[in-house]
CSV table of C-alpha atoms in Angstrom, one decimal:
chain,number,residue,atom,x,y,z
A,1,MET,CA,-8.8,38.9,20.0
A,2,ALA,CA,-6.7,41.8,21.2
A,3,ASN,CA,-2.9,41.0,21.0
A,4,THR,CA,-2.6,42.7,24.5
A,5,LEU,CA,-2.1,41.4,28.0
A,6,ASN,CA,-2.2,42.8,31.3
A,7,SER,CA,-0.3,39.8,33.2
A,8,ALA,CA,2.5,37.6,33.0
A,9,THR,CA,2.5,35.0,30.4
A,10,ILE,CA,4.7,32.7,28.4
A,11,SER,CA,7.9,32.4,26.4
A,12,ARG,CA,7.9,29.8,23.7
A,13,THR,CA,10.9,28.3,25.1
A,14,GLN,CA,10.1,28.4,28.9
A,15,PHE,CA,6.4,28.2,29.1
A,16,GLY,CA,6.1,25.5,31.2
A,17,ASP,CA,8.4,26.6,34.0
A,18,GLN,CA,6.8,29.8,34.1
A,19,CYS,CA,3.3,29.1,34.1
A,20,PRO,CA,1.7,26.1,36.1
A,21,SER,CA,-1.6,27.1,34.7
A,22,PHE,CA,-3.6,29.1,31.6
A,23,HIS,CA,-6.0,29.3,29.3
A,24,SER,CA,-6.3,29.9,25.6
A,25,VAL,CA,-9.1,29.0,23.2
A,26,ILE,CA,-7.8,29.5,19.6
A,27,PRO,CA,-10.0,28.2,16.7
A,28,PRO,CA,-8.0,26.3,14.6
A,29,PRO,CA,-9.3,28.0,11.4
A,30,THR,CA,-7.9,31.7,12.6
A,31,ARG,CA,-4.7,30.4,14.1
A,32,ARG,CA,-2.9,31.0,10.7
A,33,SER,CA,-4.1,35.0,11.2
A,34,LEU,CA,-2.3,35.2,14.4
A,35,PRO,CA,1.0,36.3,15.5
A,36,PHE,CA,3.1,34.7,18.1
A,37,ILE,CA,3.4,36.6,21.4
A,38,THR,CA,6.0,36.1,24.1
A,39,VAL,CA,5.4,37.6,27.4
A,40,HIS,CA,7.3,37.9,30.5
A,41,LYS,CA,6.3,39.5,33.6
A,42,GLY,CA,5.5,43.6,32.3
A,43,LYS,CA,7.0,42.8,28.9
A,44,ARG,CA,5.3,42.0,25.7
A,45,VAL,CA,7.0,40.4,22.7
A,46,GLU,CA,5.4,40.0,19.0
A,47,LEU,CA,7.1,37.5,16.9
A,48,ASN,CA,7.1,36.4,13.5
A,49,ARG,CA,4.0,34.7,13.0
A,50,ARG,CA,5.1,31.6,10.8
A,51,ARG,CA,7.0,30.5,14.0
A,52,ALA,CA,3.5,30.5,16.1
A,53,LEU,CA,2.6,27.6,17.6
A,54,VAL,CA,0.4,29.5,20.0
A,55,ALA,CA,-1.2,32.7,19.2
A,56,VAL,CA,-3.1,34.1,22.1
A,57,VAL,CA,-3.3,33.7,25.7
A,58,LYS,CA,-6.5,35.2,27.5
A,59,ALA,CA,-5.5,36.1,30.7
A,60,LYS,CA,-8.0,37.2,33.5
A,61,SER,CA,-6.1,38.3,36.0
A,62,SER,CA,-2.2,38.4,37.0
A,63,SER,CA,-2.3,35.5,38.6
A,64,PHE,CA,-1.0,32.3,36.9
A,65,GLU,CA,-3.6,30.6,39.5
A,66,ASP,CA,-6.6,31.6,37.6
A,67,SER,CA,-8.1,28.8,35.5
A,68,GLU,CA,-7.4,29.4,32.0
A,69,SER,CA,-7.2,26.9,28.8
A,70,PHE,CA,-4.7,26.9,26.8
A,71,GLY,CA,-4.8,26.3,22.7
A,72,VAL,CA,-3.4,23.4,20.8
A,73,ASP,CA,-1.9,23.9,17.8
A,74,ILE,CA,-3.6,20.8,15.2
A,75,SER,CA,-1.5,21.4,12.4
A,76,LEU,CA,0.2,18.4,10.7
A,77,SER,CA,3.1,18.0,8.5
A,78,PRO,CA,2.8,19.2,4.9
A,79,ARG,CA,4.5,15.5,4.1
A,80,VAL,CA,1.8,14.2,5.7
A,81,ASN,CA,-1.2,16.1,4.3
A,82,ALA,CA,0.0,15.1,0.9
A,83,VAL,CA,-0.4,11.5,1.3
A,84,LYS,CA,-3.9,10.2,0.6
A,85,PRO,CA,-5.5,7.6,3.0
A,86,SER,CA,-5.7,4.0,1.5
A,87,LYS,CA,-9.0,3.2,-0.3
A,88,THR,CA,-8.9,-0.7,0.1
A,89,VAL,CA,-8.3,0.1,4.1
A,90,ALA,CA,-11.2,2.6,3.8
A,91,ILE,CA,-13.4,0.3,2.0
A,92,SER,CA,-12.4,-2.6,4.0
A,93,ASP,CA,-13.4,-1.1,7.3
A,94,GLN,CA,-16.7,0.3,6.2
A,95,ALA,CA,-17.5,-3.0,4.9
A,96,THR,CA,-16.3,-4.8,8.1
A,97,ALA,CA,-18.4,-2.2,9.9
A,98,LEU,CA,-21.7,-2.7,8.3
A,99,VAL,CA,-21.4,-6.7,9.0
A,100,GLU,CA,-20.7,-6.0,12.7
A,101,ALA,CA,-23.6,-3.7,12.2
A,102,GLY,CA,-25.9,-6.6,10.7
A,103,VAL,CA,-25.8,-6.1,7.4
A,104,PRO,CA,-25.2,-8.8,5.5
A,105,VAL,CA,-22.2,-7.3,3.0
A,106,ILE,CA,-19.9,-9.8,1.2
A,107,ARG,CA,-16.3,-8.3,1.4
A,108,LEU,CA,-14.7,-8.4,-2.0
A,109,ALA,CA,-12.3,-5.7,-1.6
A,110,ALA,CA,-9.4,-6.6,1.3
A,111,GLY,CA,-6.2,-8.3,-0.3
A,112,GLU,CA,-6.2,-11.4,1.8
A,113,PRO,CA,-6.3,-15.0,1.5
A,114,ASP,CA,-9.4,-16.6,3.3
A,115,PHE,CA,-7.2,-19.7,3.9
A,116,ASP,CA,-6.1,-20.4,7.5
A,117,THR,CA,-2.0,-20.0,7.7
A,118,PRO,CA,-0.8,-23.8,7.2
A,119,ALA,CA,-0.7,-25.9,10.3
A,120,VAL,CA,3.0,-26.3,10.0
A,121,ILE,CA,3.5,-22.8,10.2
A,122,ALA,CA,1.3,-21.7,12.7
A,123,GLU,CA,2.9,-25.0,14.9
A,124,ALA,CA,6.4,-23.2,14.4
A,125,GLY,CA,5.3,-20.3,16.1
A,126,ILE,CA,3.2,-21.7,18.6
A,127,ASN,CA,6.6,-23.5,19.6
A,128,ALA,CA,8.4,-20.3,19.2
A,129,ILE,CA,6.2,-18.7,22.4
A,130,ARG,CA,6.4,-22.2,23.9
A,131,GLU,CA,9.8,-22.3,24.1
A,132,GLY,CA,10.6,-18.7,25.5
A,133,TYR,CA,11.7,-17.2,21.6
A,134,THR,CA,10.0,-14.1,22.4
A,135,ARG,CA,12.9,-11.2,22.9
A,136,TYR,CA,14.2,-8.7,20.4
A,137,THR,CA,16.0,-10.1,17.4
A,138,PRO,CA,18.9,-8.5,15.2
A,139,ASN,CA,17.3,-5.4,13.5
A,140,ALA,CA,17.8,-7.2,10.2
A,141,GLY,CA,16.3,-10.3,10.9
A,142,THR,CA,17.5,-13.5,12.2
A,143,PHE,CA,20.5,-15.2,10.5
A,144,GLU,CA,18.4,-18.5,10.4
A,145,LEU,CA,15.9,-16.5,8.2
A,146,ARG,CA,18.0,-14.3,6.3
A,147,SER,CA,20.0,-17.7,5.3
A,148,ALA,CA,16.7,-19.2,4.6
A,149,ILE,CA,15.8,-16.4,2.0
A,150,CYS,CA,18.9,-16.4,0.6
A,151,HIS,CA,18.5,-20.3,-0.3
A,152,LYS,CA,14.9,-19.7,-1.2
A,153,LEU,CA,16.1,-16.7,-3.8
A,154,LYS,CA,18.9,-18.8,-5.6
A,155,GLU,CA,17.0,-22.2,-6.2
A,156,GLU,CA,13.5,-20.1,-6.9
A,157,ASN,CA,14.5,-17.1,-8.5
A,158,GLY,CA,18.1,-17.7,-9.6
A,159,ILE,CA,19.5,-14.8,-7.7
A,160,THR,CA,22.5,-15.2,-5.5
A,161,TYR,CA,22.3,-13.0,-2.2
A,162,THR,CA,24.3,-12.9,1.4
A,163,PRO,CA,22.5,-12.8,4.5
A,164,ASP,CA,23.8,-9.2,4.7
A,165,GLN,CA,22.0,-8.2,1.7
A,166,ILE,CA,18.5,-9.1,3.4
A,167,VAL,CA,16.7,-7.2,5.7
A,168,VAL,CA,13.5,-8.8,7.1
A,169,SER,CA,10.6,-6.2,7.9
A,170,ASN,CA,7.2,-5.9,9.6
A,171,GLY,CA,5.4,-6.5,6.0
A,172,ALA,CA,6.4,-6.2,2.4
A,173,LYS,CA,5.1,-2.7,2.6
A,174,GLN,CA,7.4,-1.6,5.2
A,175,SER,CA,10.3,-3.0,2.9
A,176,ILE,CA,9.1,-1.0,-0.2
A,177,ALA,CA,8.4,2.4,1.9
A,178,GLN,CA,12.1,2.2,3.1
A,179,ALA,CA,13.3,1.3,-0.1
A,180,VAL,CA,12.0,4.2,-1.6
A,181,LEU,CA,12.8,6.6,1.2
A,182,GLY,CA,16.5,4.9,1.0
A,183,VAL,CA,17.1,6.0,-2.8
A,184,CYS,CA,15.3,9.0,-3.3
A,185,SER,CA,16.1,12.5,-2.6
A,186,PRO,CA,13.7,15.3,-3.1
A,187,GLY,CA,12.9,16.0,-6.7
A,188,ASP,CA,13.3,12.7,-7.8
A,189,GLU,CA,10.9,11.0,-10.0
A,190,VAL,CA,9.4,7.3,-9.1
A,191,ILE,CA,7.7,5.7,-12.2
A,192,ILE,CA,4.8,3.4,-11.0
A,193,PRO,CA,2.8,2.1,-14.4
A,194,ALA,CA,-1.1,2.1,-13.7
A,195,PRO,CA,-3.1,0.5,-12.4
A,196,PHE,CA,-0.9,0.3,-9.3
A,197,TRP,CA,-1.0,-0.8,-5.6
A,198,VAL,CA,-2.6,2.2,-4.4
A,199,SER,CA,0.8,2.6,-1.3
A,200,TYR,CA,3.3,3.5,-4.6
A,201,PRO,CA,2.5,6.6,-5.2
A,202,GLU,CA,2.0,7.6,-1.7
A,203,MET,CA,5.5,6.3,-0.5
A,204,ALA,CA,7.0,8.2,-3.2
A,205,ARG,CA,5.2,11.4,-2.0
A,206,LEU,CA,6.4,10.4,1.6
A,207,ALA,CA,10.0,10.5,0.4
A,208,ASP,CA,9.5,14.0,-1.6
A,209,ALA,CA,9.7,12.3,-4.6
A,210,THR,CA,7.2,12.8,-7.4
A,211,PRO,CA,5.0,9.7,-8.4
A,212,VAL,CA,5.3,9.9,-12.4
A,213,ILE,CA,2.5,7.6,-13.7
A,214,LEU,CA,2.4,5.4,-17.0
A,215,PRO,CA,-1.1,4.2,-18.1
A,216,THR,CA,-1.5,1.3,-19.5
A,217,SER,CA,-4.4,-0.5,-21.6
A,218,ILE,CA,-6.7,-3.3,-20.8
A,219,SER,CA,-6.5,-4.7,-24.3
A,220,ASP,CA,-2.6,-5.1,-23.5
A,221,ASN,CA,-3.4,-6.8,-20.6
A,222,PHE,CA,-2.6,-4.0,-18.4
A,223,LEU,CA,1.5,-4.5,-19.1
A,224,LEU,CA,3.8,-1.6,-19.7
A,225,ASP,CA,4.8,-0.4,-23.0
A,226,PRO,CA,9.0,-0.1,-23.2
A,227,LYS,CA,8.7,2.4,-25.8
A,228,LEU,CA,6.4,4.6,-23.1
A,229,LEU,CA,8.8,3.8,-20.3
A,230,GLU,CA,11.4,5.2,-22.6
A,231,SER,CA,10.2,8.3,-23.7
A,232,LYS,CA,9.3,9.3,-20.0
A,233,ILE,CA,13.0,8.8,-18.3
A,234,THR,CA,14.7,11.8,-17.7
A,235,GLU,CA,17.4,12.7,-15.5
A,236,ARG,CA,15.4,13.0,-12.2
A,237,SER,CA,14.4,9.3,-12.9
A,238,ARG,CA,15.1,7.5,-9.7
A,239,VAL,CA,12.5,3.9,-9.2
A,240,LEU,CA,10.5,2.4,-11.9
A,241,ILE,CA,8.4,0.4,-9.8
A,242,LEU,CA,7.3,-3.3,-10.8
A,243,CYS,CA,4.8,-5.6,-9.8
A,244,SER,CA,4.7,-8.9,-11.3
A,245,PRO,CA,2.0,-10.9,-10.6
A,246,SER,CA,0.2,-7.1,-10.3
A,247,ASN,CA,-2.1,-6.0,-8.0
A,248,PRO,CA,-4.7,-4.9,-8.9
A,249,THR,CA,-4.8,-6.6,-12.1
A,250,GLY,CA,-3.2,-10.0,-11.9
A,251,SER,CA,-1.2,-9.5,-14.7
A,252,VAL,CA,2.4,-11.2,-15.1
A,253,TYR,CA,5.1,-10.1,-17.3
A,254,PRO,CA,6.6,-12.2,-19.6
A,255,LYS,CA,9.9,-12.8,-19.4
A,256,LYS,CA,10.7,-11.2,-23.2
A,257,LEU,CA,9.0,-7.9,-21.9
A,258,LEU,CA,11.2,-7.9,-19.0
A,259,GLU,CA,13.8,-8.2,-21.1
A,260,GLU,CA,13.0,-5.3,-23.4
A,261,ILE,CA,12.7,-3.4,-20.0
A,262,ALA,CA,15.9,-4.2,-19.0
A,263,GLN,CA,17.3,-2.7,-21.8
A,264,ILE,CA,16.0,0.7,-21.2
A,265,VAL,CA,16.7,0.7,-17.9
A,266,ALA,CA,20.3,-0.2,-18.5
A,267,LYS,CA,21.0,2.8,-20.7
A,268,HIS,CA,20.1,5.2,-17.1
A,269,PRO,CA,22.7,4.8,-14.7
A,270,ARG,CA,20.3,6.7,-11.8
A,271,LEU,CA,17.8,4.3,-13.0
A,272,LEU,CA,16.6,2.1,-10.4
A,273,VAL,CA,14.2,-1.0,-10.1
A,274,ILE,CA,11.8,-2.1,-7.1
A,275,SER,CA,10.4,-5.5,-7.8
A,276,ASP,CA,7.6,-6.1,-5.5
A,277,GLU,CA,7.1,-10.2,-5.6
A,278,ILE,CA,5.0,-10.9,-3.6
A,279,TYR,CA,2.7,-12.7,-5.7
A,280,GLU,CA,5.2,-14.8,-7.1
A,281,HIS,CA,3.6,-18.4,-5.8
A,282,ILE,CA,0.4,-17.4,-7.1
A,283,ILE,CA,0.5,-17.9,-10.7
A,284,TYR,CA,-1.4,-19.8,-13.0
A,285,ALA,CA,0.2,-21.9,-15.7
A,286,PRO,CA,1.1,-21.3,-18.4
A,287,ALA,CA,2.7,-17.9,-17.1
A,288,THR,CA,5.6,-18.1,-15.3
A,289,HIS,CA,7.6,-15.6,-12.6
A,290,THR,CA,10.5,-13.9,-13.8
A,291,SER,CA,12.6,-12.2,-11.1
A,292,PHE,CA,13.7,-8.8,-12.4
A,293,ALA,CA,17.4,-9.5,-10.5
A,294,SER,CA,18.2,-12.4,-12.4
A,295,LEU,CA,18.1,-10.2,-15.9
A,296,PRO,CA,21.6,-9.7,-17.2
A,297,GLY,CA,22.7,-6.4,-16.0
A,298,MET,CA,20.0,-6.0,-13.5
A,299,TRP,CA,21.2,-7.3,-10.4
A,300,ASP,CA,23.3,-4.4,-9.2
A,301,ARG,CA,20.0,-1.8,-9.7
A,302,THR,CA,17.3,-4.0,-8.6
A,303,LEU,CA,15.9,-4.5,-5.3
A,304,THR,CA,13.7,-7.5,-4.9
A,305,VAL,CA,10.8,-7.4,-2.3
A,306,ASN,CA,8.5,-10.4,-1.0
A,307,GLY,CA,7.2,-11.8,1.9
A,308,PHE,CA,4.8,-14.4,3.7
A,309,SER,CA,1.4,-12.6,3.6
A,310,LYS,CA,-0.1,-13.8,0.2
A,311,ALA,CA,1.4,-17.5,-0.6
A,312,PHE,CA,1.6,-18.4,2.6
A,313,ALA,CA,-1.8,-16.9,3.9
A,314,MET,CA,0.5,-15.4,7.0
A,315,THR,CA,-1.0,-11.5,6.7
A,316,GLY,CA,-1.8,-11.4,10.0
A,317,TRP,CA,2.2,-12.3,11.3
A,318,ARG,CA,3.2,-9.4,9.4
A,319,LEU,CA,6.5,-10.4,7.6
A,320,GLY,CA,8.4,-9.2,4.4
A,321,TYR,CA,11.5,-8.6,3.1
A,322,ILE,CA,14.0,-7.0,0.7
A,323,ALA,CA,16.9,-8.1,-0.9
A,324,GLY,CA,20.0,-6.4,-3.1
A,325,PRO,CA,23.1,-5.0,-2.9
A,326,LYS,CA,24.7,-4.5,0.2
A,327,HIS,CA,25.0,-0.3,0.2
A,328,PHE,CA,21.1,-0.1,-0.8
A,329,ILE,CA,20.1,-2.6,1.8
A,330,ALA,CA,22.2,-1.2,5.0
A,331,ALA,CA,20.3,2.0,4.1
A,332,CYS,CA,16.9,0.0,4.4
A,333,GLY,CA,18.3,-1.2,7.7
A,334,LYS,CA,19.2,1.9,8.7
A,335,LEU,CA,15.6,3.4,8.9
A,336,GLN,CA,14.2,0.2,10.1
A,337,SER,CA,16.6,0.5,12.9
A,338,GLN,CA,15.0,4.0,13.9
A,339,PHE,CA,11.4,3.4,12.6
A,340,THR,CA,10.2,-0.2,14.1
A,341,SER,CA,13.6,-2.5,14.9
A,342,GLY,CA,13.8,-6.0,14.1
A,343,ALA,CA,10.0,-7.7,13.2
A,344,SER,CA,8.6,-10.4,15.6
A,345,SER,CA,10.8,-13.1,16.8
A,346,ILE,CA,7.6,-15.4,16.5
A,347,SER,CA,6.7,-14.7,12.9
A,348,GLN,CA,10.6,-15.1,11.8
A,349,LYS,CA,10.3,-18.7,13.3
A,350,ALA,CA,7.3,-19.4,11.3
A,351,ALA,CA,8.8,-18.2,8.3
A,352,VAL,CA,11.5,-20.5,8.6
A,353,ALA,CA,9.0,-23.4,8.6
A,354,ALA,CA,7.3,-21.4,5.9
A,355,LEU,CA,10.3,-21.6,3.5
A,356,GLY,CA,10.8,-25.0,4.8
A,357,LEU,CA,7.7,-26.4,3.1
A,358,GLY,CA,9.3,-27.2,-0.4
A,359,TYR,CA,9.8,-25.5,-3.6
A,360,SER,CA,7.4,-22.9,-4.1
A,361,GLY,CA,5.9,-23.3,-1.0
A,362,GLY,CA,5.4,-27.1,-1.4
A,363,GLU,CA,1.7,-29.1,-1.5
A,364,ALA,CA,0.2,-26.3,0.7
A,365,VAL,CA,0.3,-23.4,-1.4
A,366,SER,CA,-0.2,-25.4,-4.5
A,367,THR,CA,-3.7,-26.4,-2.9
A,368,MET,CA,-4.3,-22.8,-2.4
A,369,VAL,CA,-3.3,-21.7,-5.8
A,370,LYS,CA,-5.6,-24.7,-7.4
A,371,ALA,CA,-8.3,-22.9,-5.2
A,372,PHE,CA,-7.5,-19.4,-6.4
A,373,ARG,CA,-7.8,-20.8,-9.8
A,374,GLU,CA,-10.9,-22.2,-9.7
A,375,ARG,CA,-12.8,-19.4,-8.3
A,376,ARG,CA,-10.8,-17.1,-10.9
A,377,ASP,CA,-12.5,-19.3,-13.6
A,378,PHE,CA,-15.8,-18.7,-12.5
A,379,LEU,CA,-15.7,-14.9,-12.4
A,380,VAL,CA,-14.5,-14.9,-15.5
A,381,ARG,CA,-16.9,-17.0,-17.4
A,382,SER,CA,-19.4,-15.1,-15.0
A,383,PHE,CA,-18.7,-11.3,-16.0
A,384,ARG,CA,-17.9,-12.5,-19.8
A,385,GLU,CA,-21.7,-13.3,-20.1
A,386,MET,CA,-22.8,-9.8,-18.5
A,387,ASP,CA,-23.4,-7.2,-21.1
A,388,GLY,CA,-20.6,-3.8,-21.0
A,389,VAL,CA,-17.7,-5.5,-18.9
A,390,LYS,CA,-14.6,-5.9,-20.6
A,391,ILE,CA,-12.1,-8.2,-18.9
A,392,SER,CA,-8.4,-8.8,-18.9
A,393,GLU,CA,-7.9,-12.6,-17.5
A,394,PRO,CA,-5.7,-12.4,-14.8
A,395,GLN,CA,-2.8,-14.6,-15.2
A,396,GLY,CA,-1.8,-14.7,-11.1
A,397,ALA,CA,-2.6,-13.6,-8.0
A,398,PHE,CA,-6.3,-13.2,-6.5
A,399,TYR,CA,-8.0,-10.1,-8.4
A,400,LEU,CA,-9.9,-9.2,-11.2
A,401,PHE,CA,-9.9,-5.8,-13.1
A,402,LEU,CA,-12.9,-5.3,-14.8
A,403,ASP,CA,-14.0,-2.0,-17.1
A,404,PHE,CA,-17.2,-1.1,-16.0
A,405,SER,CA,-17.1,2.3,-18.0
A,406,SER,CA,-20.0,1.5,-20.1
A,407,TYR,CA,-22.0,1.6,-17.1
A,408,TYR,CA,-20.9,5.3,-16.5
A,409,GLY,CA,-23.3,8.2,-16.8
A,410,ARG,CA,-26.3,6.0,-16.2
A,411,GLU,CA,-29.3,7.1,-13.4
A,412,VAL,CA,-31.1,5.0,-11.0
A,413,ASP,CA,-33.8,6.1,-8.9
A,414,GLY,CA,-33.4,6.0,-5.7
A,415,PHE,CA,-29.5,6.7,-6.2
A,416,GLY,CA,-28.4,8.9,-8.5
A,417,LYS,CA,-26.1,9.1,-11.6
A,418,ILE,CA,-23.4,6.6,-11.7
A,419,GLU,CA,-20.5,9.1,-13.0
A,420,ASN,CA,-17.0,6.9,-11.8
A,421,SER,CA,-15.7,4.1,-10.3
A,422,GLU,CA,-16.1,5.2,-6.9
A,423,SER,CA,-20.0,6.1,-7.2
A,424,LEU,CA,-20.5,2.6,-8.8
A,425,CYS,CA,-18.7,1.0,-6.0
A,426,ARG,CA,-21.0,2.8,-3.8
A,427,TYR,CA,-24.0,1.5,-5.4
A,428,LEU,CA,-22.9,-1.8,-5.2
A,429,LEU,CA,-22.6,-1.7,-2.1
A,430,ASP,CA,-25.6,0.1,-1.3
A,431,LYS,CA,-27.9,-2.0,-3.5
A,432,GLY,CA,-26.0,-5.1,-3.9
A,433,GLN,CA,-24.6,-5.5,-0.4
A,434,VAL,CA,-20.9,-6.6,-2.0
A,435,ALA,CA,-17.7,-4.4,-1.1
A,436,LEU,CA,-15.1,-3.9,-4.2
A,437,VAL,CA,-13.0,-1.3,-4.7
A,438,PRO,CA,-12.9,1.4,-7.2
A,439,GLY,CA,-10.6,1.5,-9.9
A,440,SER,CA,-9.7,5.6,-9.2
A,441,ALA,CA,-8.2,3.9,-5.9
A,442,PHE,CA,-5.6,1.9,-8.4
A,443,GLY,CA,-5.0,4.7,-11.0
A,444,ASP,CA,-7.7,3.5,-13.6
A,445,ASP,CA,-11.0,4.8,-13.1
A,446,THR,CA,-12.6,2.7,-15.8
A,447,CYS,CA,-12.3,-0.4,-13.5
A,448,ILE,CA,-13.4,-1.7,-10.2
A,449,ARG,CA,-11.2,-4.4,-8.4
A,450,ILE,CA,-12.8,-8.0,-7.2
A,451,SER,CA,-10.8,-10.0,-4.9
A,452,TYR,CA,-11.4,-13.7,-5.2
A,453,ALA,CA,-9.7,-14.5,-1.9
A,454,ALA,CA,-13.2,-16.1,-0.6
A,455,SER,CA,-14.9,-19.3,-1.2
A,456,LEU,CA,-16.8,-19.9,-4.5
A,457,THR,CA,-19.8,-20.1,-2.9
A,458,THR,CA,-19.2,-16.9,-1.4
A,459,LEU,CA,-18.4,-15.6,-4.9
A,460,GLN,CA,-21.1,-17.0,-6.4
A,461,ALA,CA,-23.5,-15.3,-4.2
A,462,ALA,CA,-22.1,-12.2,-5.4
A,463,VAL,CA,-22.1,-12.8,-8.9
A,464,GLU,CA,-25.9,-13.0,-8.5
A,465,ARG,CA,-25.9,-9.8,-6.2
A,466,ILE,CA,-23.9,-7.5,-9.1
A,467,LYS,CA,-26.3,-8.7,-11.5
A,468,LYS,CA,-29.4,-7.9,-9.9
A,469,ALA,CA,-28.1,-4.5,-8.6
A,470,LEU,CA,-27.2,-4.1,-12.3
A,471,THR,CA,-30.2,-4.8,-14.0
A,472,PRO,CA,-32.0,-1.1,-13.3
A,473,LEU,CA,-28.6,0.4,-15.1
A,474,ILE,CA,-29.0,-2.1,-17.8
A,475,SER,CA,-32.5,-0.9,-18.2
A,476,ALA,CA,-31.5,2.9,-17.5
A,477,ALA,CA,-29.7,2.5,-21.0
A,478,LEU,CA,-32.7,1.3,-22.6
A,479,VAL,CA,-34.6,4.2,-22.1
């Protein structure tokens, strides 16, 4: 396009007032190569292209009334472009779309309990609506709920807080994101053991921090080696994120190992710990849960995150919380006040009822955990019988993280080569109609994640489909 105009056009700062109608058709790929042009009646000024939002105005006459179109700059923030979309969400959405189209896909991708919210909790939410408890709450959450959270943390976790050291958010994901944004500066490092929950590295990138991934081994039950941690800490290290019980592995950190990690953390004044404890109640004896903030010297540098989605089957209620030293929690609250403000008043009433069910959620939660354990035991037995599958038996949460890498490199007629965890999951979805999540989403491409938040009957059908789909791969290895 020529950078010449024979009519009055637009100043970047005044075009809304000066031009009631104009056109510009600018293909997005050429936008960066074009300069920004500001023209008043009879004048033309060319500005630095880096300031350009709009590159060219094509004029047909000297009248603003001409029917023209104006191009839109579709560029996005570099911060957003650096963030990867969630593979778990993408695969869950794809599986849902297939089901809605009539394809009988078994969905084992989402991390969502298949149980209904316990009736007592649901009734509390319903009553909140009926009683008109439908207005804004304080940004940090109601005093009633924050007080109940303080009581829970003291009685169950051995850590003491006051209500002003709690912020209730729209899910634990928001709590973690605000914590990372609140404490990290550009160039800081966020240490993340792999396999990791898919959102941790992206949250670090949103904060202009650098995720530092520390690999673990299936032979060590995917637990962080303290010596590796110590070797990777630098003066830029700001946050260590721990998740126990773990998503995606179901691993539970023993207290002794956490104590070793705490001794290393204590040597580095800048290093904080975000302890994601959202699965704490879904744990299988003899494993036990230890809150990192309860360890000697760790309260002052730990931000404890928890919520109601997993243990209480309240995923759609969207409610989580963070607890920690007031200085850091106030920063999280400040961010929340500008992002979303307070969480749902109805959900908060339901959460109070959830915390009133008794120690560790009482009978309602223990019934769900018993079912999860039965499903875990079935899957562990089933996959141990399959050739080439390595297993670390989960001690908590509701996931299996299985090493299928022995199947990589094999070819199947009508599909092609299984090259990695993503292609294996595509194959199982295509041939077996079972939706799983590739381990690459969690930082370990040797594995795939199976969620057993589904009925035992559904899991039995899924195992049979997976076995049948893998048969050609086994045959291919024998050729």
